[in-house]
C-alpha positions in Angstrom: 25.3 -14.9 1.9 22.6 -15.0 -0.6 19.0 -16.1 -0.3 16.8 -18.0 -2.9 13.0 -17.3 -2.9 12.1 -20.7 -2.1 14.3 -21.0 0.6 13.2 -17.3 2.2 9.1 -18.8 2.0 9.7 -22.0 3.3 11.8 -21.2 6.2 8.7 -18.6 7.0 6.0 -21.6 6.4 7.8 -23.4 9.0 7.4 -20.6 11.2 11.7 -20.0 11.9 13.3 -16.9 13.6 16.6 -17.6 13.2 18.8 -17.1 16.3 20.8 -14.5 15.1 18.1 -12.4 14.6 16.5 -13.2 18.2 20.2 -11.9 19.6 20.6 -9.1 17.5 18.3 -6.5 19.6 18.5 -3.8 17.2 16.4 -0.9 16.5 14.3 -1.4 13.3 13.5 2.4 11.9 9.8 1.8 10.2 8.7 4.5 7.6 4.8 4.3 6.8 1.8 6.0 5.6 -0.5 5.4 8.4 -3.3 3.7 7.0 -5.2 0.2 7.5 -4.0 -0.9 4.3 -0.7 -1.9 6.7 -2.7 -3.3 9.4 -0.7 -6.4 10.1 2.9 -4.6 10.5 1.0 -2.4 13.2 -0.4 -5.6 15.2 3.6 -7.0 14.6 4.7 -4.3 16.1 2.1 -3.4 18.5 1.6 -7.6 19.8 5.6 -7.7 20.3 5.9 -10.4 17.8 9.2 -7.8 16.3 10.8 -7.7 19.5 10.3 -11.5 19.9 12.1 -11.4 17.1 14.9 -9.6 18.0 14.1 -5.9 17.2 12.9 -3.1 18.6 10.8 -1.1 16.2 10.4 2.8 15.8 8.0 3.8 13.7 8.1 7.5 11.7 5.7 8.9 9.0 7.2 9.3 5.7 5.8 11.1 2.6 6.0 10.6 -1.0 7.0 7.2 -3.0 10.4 8.6 -4.1 11.1 10.2 -0.9 10.6 7.1 0.6 12.7 4.8 -1.9 15.4 7.2 -1.4 15.6 7.1 2.7 15.3 3.2 2.2 18.2 2.6 0.1 20.7 5.2 2.2 19.9 3.1 5.0 17.8 5.6 7.2 15.1 3.5 7.0 15.6 -0.4 7.5 11.3 -0.5 6.1 9.2 1.5 4.4 5.0 0.4 4.6 3.9 2.1 1.1 2.1 1.5 -2.0 4.2 0.3 -4.8 4.9 3.3 -7.7 7.0 4.3 -10.4 9.4 5.0 -7.8 9.8 1.4 -6.7 10.3 0.4 -10.2 12.8 3.1 -10.9 14.9 2.6 -7.8 15.6 -0.9 -8.6 16.3 -0.4 -12.4 18.6 2.0 -11.0 20.0 -0.2 -9.0 19.2 0.9 -5.5 19.5 -1.6 -2.8 15.6 -2.0 -2.1 13.2 -4.6 -2.0 9.5 -5.8 -1.9 9.6 -8.0 1.5 5.8 -8.5 1.6 2.3 -7.7 0.2 0.2 -5.5 2.6 -3.5 -4.7 1.7 -5.5 -7.1 -0.9 -8.6 -5.3 -2.5 -11.6 -7.2 -0.3 -14.0 -9.8 -1.4 -16.2 -7.7 0.2 -17.0 -4.0 0.7 -14.7 -1.3 -1.1 -12.5 0.7 0.8 -10.5 1.9 -1.8 -13.0 3.8 -4.3 -13.1 6.1 -7.3 -15.7 9.0 -6.3 -17.3 12.3 -8.0 -18.5 15.0 -6.5 -22.3 15.0 -5.2 -23.4 17.5 -7.7 -22.1 15.6 -10.7 -23.6 12.3 -9.6 -26.5 14.4 -8.7 -26.8 15.2 -12.6 -26.0 12.2 -13.7 -22.2 11.4 -14.0 -22.5 8.3 -12.6 -20.0 5.6 -14.2 -16.6 6.4 -15.5 -17.6 6.3 -18.8 -18.4 10.5 -18.2 -14.9 11.3 -16.7 -13.7 12.0 -20.4 -12.3 15.6 -19.4 -13.1 15.8 -15.8 -10.2 16.3 -13.1 -9.1 13.0 -11.0 -6.9 13.4 -7.6 -5.4 10.9 -6.1 -2.4 10.6 -3.5 0.9 10.9 -5.4 0.0 12.0 -9.1 0.5 9.4 -12.2 3.5 7.7 -10.5 1.2 6.9 -7.6 -0.3 3.8 -6.6 -3.7 5.7 -7.2 -2.9 6.4 -10.5 -2.9 2.1 -11.2 -6.1 1.7 -9.5 -7.4 4.6 -11.5 -6.5 3.0 -14.3 -8.1 -0.3 -14.2 -11.3 1.2 -13.3 -10.9 3.4 -16.3 -9.9 0.5 -18.6 -13.9 -1.3 -19.1 -15.0 2.2 -20.3 -12.5 2.8 -22.6 -10.6 6.0 -20.7 -7.1 6.3 -19.7 -5.1 9.0 -17.0 -4.9 10.4 -20.7 -8.0 11.2 -20.9 -8.7 13.0 -17.7 -6.8 15.6 -16.0 -4.7 14.4 -13.4 -4.2 16.0 -9.6 -2.1 14.7 -7.0 -3.5 15.9 -3.7 -3.1 14.0 -0.3 -6.0 12.7 1.6 -6.2 15.4 3.6 -7.1 18.0 1.2 -9.2 15.8 -0.9 -12.4 16.7 0.7 -11.9 20.7 0.5 -11.0 20.4 -2.8 -14.1 18.3 -3.5 -16.3 21.2 -1.5 -14.7 24.3 -3.8 -15.7 22.3 -6.6 -11.8 22.3 -7.9 -12.0 18.6 -8.7 -14.4 16.6 -10.7 -13.6 13.1 -9.0 -11.1 11.5 -6.2 -9.6 8.0 -5.8 -9.3 7.1 -2.2 -8.6 4.9 0.4 -11.3 4.1 3.3 -11.6 6.1 5.9 -12.2 8.9 3.2 -14.1 7.2 1.0 -16.9 6.5 3.7 -16.1 10.5 4.9 -16.6 12.0 1.6 -20.0 10.2 1.1 -21.3 11.0 4.6 -20.4 14.6 4.2 -22.3 14.3 1.2 -19.1 15.6 -1.0 -19.2 12.7 -3.6 -20.5 9.2 -4.6 -19.3 5.9 -5.3 -19.1 4.9 -9.2 -16.6 2.8 -9.1 -14.2 0.4 -7.1 -10.7 -1.9 -8.1 -11.2 -5.4 -8.5 -11.3 -7.3 -6.0 -8.3 -9.9 -5.0 -5.1 -7.3 -6.3 -3.0 -6.0 -4.3 -0.6 -2.8 -4.8 1.0 -2.2 -1.3 4.0 -3.7 0.7 6.2 -3.9 2.8 9.8 -2.5 1.3 13.2 -3.0 2.5 16.4 -1.5 2.4 20.4 -2.7 2.4 20.4 -3.2 6.4 17.9 -6.2 5.8 18.8 -7.2 2.4 22.6 -8.2 3.5 21.0 -9.8 6.7 18.7 -12.9 4.7 18.6 -14.3 8.3 17.2 -10.9 10.0 14.5 -10.0 6.7 13.3 -13.8 7.3 12.7 -13.1 11.3 10.7 -9.6 10.3 8.5 -11.1 7.8 8.1 -13.8 10.2 6.7 -11.4 12.5 4.8 -9.6 10.2 2.8 -12.9 8.8 1.7 -13.7 12.8 0.0 -10.3 12.2 -1.4 -11.2 9.2 -2.9 -14.2 10.7 -4.4 -12.1 13.6 -6.6 -10.3 11.1 -8.5 -12.7 9.0 -12.3 -12.4 8.5 -13.9 -10.5 10.9 -10.9 -10.5 13.2 -9.9 -7.3 12.0 -13.0 -5.9 14.3 -12.1 -7.4 17.3 -11.5 -4.4 20.3 -8.0 -5.3 20.5 -7.2 -5.0 16.7 -8.8 -1.5 16.7 -7.0 -0.3 19.6 -3.7 -1.1 17.6 -5.1 0.8 14.5 -6.4 3.9 16.4 -2.6 4.2 17.9 -1.2 3.8 14.3 -3.3 5.6 12.2 -5.0 8.0 14.9 -8.4 7.2 13.6 -11.2 7.5 15.9 -12.4 4.1 17.3 -16.0 4.8 16.4 -14.7 5.2 12.3 -12.8 2.1 12.6 -15.6 0.0 14.1 -17.7 0.8 11.0 -15.4 1.5 8.0 -14.8 -1.6 5.1 -12.1 -3.4 6.1 -9.4 -4.8 3.4 -8.1 -8.5 2.9 -4.8 -9.6 4.1 -3.1 -13.1 2.7 -2.2 -14.8 5.5 1.6 -15.6 4.4 1.5 -12.2 3.0 2.3 -13.3 -0.4 3.0 -10.8 -3.3 0.8 -10.4 -5.8 3.3 -11.0 -8.6 0.6 -10.6 -11.5 -0.3 -7.3 -10.3 3.0 -6.2 -10.0 4.2 -7.0 -13.6 0.9 -5.1 -14.9 1.8 -1.8 -12.7 5.2 -1.7 -14.7 3.6 -2.1 -18.1 0.8 0.5 -17.1 3.8 3.0 -15.8 5.6 2.4 -18.5 2.5 3.4 -20.8 1.9 6.8 -18.6 5.5 7.8 -18.9 6.4 7.8 -15.6 9.5 5.7 -15.9 13.2 6.7 -16.0 13.7 3.2 -18.4 12.1 1.9 -21.8 12.7 -1.5 -21.2 10.9 -3.4 -18.8 12.7 -5.3 -15.8 12.1 -8.3 -14.6 9.6 -7.9 -12.0 11.2 -10.8 -9.7 14.2 -8.7 -9.2 11.8 -6.2 -7.1 11.1 -9.0 -4.5 13.4 -10.2 -1.7 14.5 -13.2 -1.7 14.2 -13.9 -5.6 
């Protein structure tokens, strides 16, 4: 059975959860990198939206993008919640049966939960804009093929710089703070709550942030759902319910913060004050940014191919 993108999206808009999926009651293995970037999905799990659609979710922590795409492609995971990376494009181009099901977070119109920061001593010495980063060491999760590489590229563009003008290090979020403290790195691109934490500890100061209104994170599906479009529609509909619970300041409702605490391990005190991301109420995929990401990853030399692929080939139901 094939499914057009128009049919896929229109069925979601109608709020339809197919009977086949409701009756299935099957386990759905979800791999995630814990972050409020994926808040709608946590809500869909915790509030029973997936169970109502006929699924029993089982959540597991995952590592790198390449590892996640491999586990998804071979059916060890049914869904991955993560950043769109070079591994995403490489997997699809190589014929792996993985697709983007929905967007996750959008960079918000208000506040900077994700940002570029420089070490506090460098900031005090006058490094207060991206223009001063030439020759400096920057760190972010995953290295040049990661989502952070794209965000950093967007920030550097207006300054006339690229990542080739800096030394890039891949560091996990928990390792970034100690690296700043040791002065092993000069700058870091980080996501909430680390952006706030680094500044509160006086390790770093924010100098720039990605543009508002773009999304580089997503939910991904593999062969187990792609071969069952009815089930995929049901899963996406449940996720959309989660997103609709988080519009505007509803993000900070106690019932939602409790859910985020459960799935990210972040203290309630942090969740109450950290900047929030925006979530499209229909979890619309940011296709314009998706196309630009492929071009940037090609320029960075992290794609395993030279002829760019149609980005529609990355989207479930396209």
